[in-house]
C-alpha angles and dihedrals in degrees: 000000000000091000091052092050093048091047089053092049091048092049091049089051091053092051091049093049093046092048096061128062116192117215117231130210096268094051091044090053092048092051093046090050092047091221140077116232108215125188113217139164121289087242130327114160111241094014107054127340136141126224126221090277091053095252112149123218136172144095092280091046090054092054088056090048091050091054091050090050090052094049102037105016085240122094091198095064092096133100116209116220115192114221133182122233091260097043098045100084094044089050090056096042093049095048094247085128130026095208135020118213100164115133086279120168117232108234135162097247094046090050093049119016095042093052096244139131122215109212102195145318115273094175131025107211143160135205120263143167133246124199138173111263090233088068086073093220120145101173139035087235087072094060099093109145094010125145110238128200111217139159119244123235092036138114083237091069092050095045091050092057092045093050096050092044092049091051093045092242132132130220139177113232121219100199116198124166103210116067092216090058092046090056092045091051092050095048090045089058098248089132135026096222139035115203129189137113110324090242089057090051092053090047092049094047093051099040106030113023114107087222111009094199090062091069133067132195110224118235098242119101105192104185149021111256110180103183121203151148118285132203134177121265114257109056108076095175094055090047089051092052092050091046096048095041087064094041088052090060090053094045091050092053091048091053094043095249111150137172087256099052103028093105091053090046089061085076094054119127092210106116092214093053091047090054093045094051095042096246083124101045127222108077094078092049091050090054095040095243138102116295088239092060095117092042089054092049095049096040094049104030108016135230121299094265092052091048094046093048097051098040107038107350139075094310093053134071089252094060093195113176116241091241110146089002093066117108117273087249088061097047097270134115100246107113130156128199111242122274099233 
């Protein structure tokens, strides 16, 4: 009998704990400001770039918008702050931005020594190399003695040195901080090779090359580059909201919930869909947001598949295949814990 009573008390305690989300200082500041400050790239097609009217688009931009939709019910309550590869971590540490979604690779030291928390992986990537066709190179193994354009303060710079050392090759780095200047130097012929994440190479070739067909991306992928959103240590609830805003986009795709049919899906009899969309309440309360948080994300931003398609996938100029970024049910790596 005693065991049954204690089990009941323990279960009740769990329900009580799960039913309340305590706001931290970062989330309080965001709510008081009425706007999320999101650090993004200074301009990478498909990930984060602004048009002539200052409107930002891209897969990273849409993660920021999803977080704003979860917190405020309005995906437009976000200000995008462009940061360079070297500035980005200082911007997050100093509070200049609340959240960093900037093609940033999830690594052990960044997750620990810098005082950050990665909340997920919104794009599985890997480092590659782009060269001019006239160089006559078909493989990265043929790049001995090449000059290579690379950004400082990146995993790219470290991987480059490791790769050439491991393959007993030499190279001459051309290190330039701003991505726009790196591209300009490469296309002006100041270096033989441009190296960054493969997604960035595709984006650069489409958006910045004088003649895209003159350039090829070599077949070698030399690293794992899991890219994801980053927050500061210290506000667990805000980190949870960022984490689950992204997971919600994956869950929605898995259950076939899109920006086009989300209103119809509110009538679904599927218990999982009812929980996800807040028809059955509880998930919003556990996270400390409105019960319609997922509905707001999907209605205003879309599910992960919709976002991928229009920013970097088949519906975009980049036309990158889903590959590793397909759902786990489709042979990819994208997998979200259940919303329950």
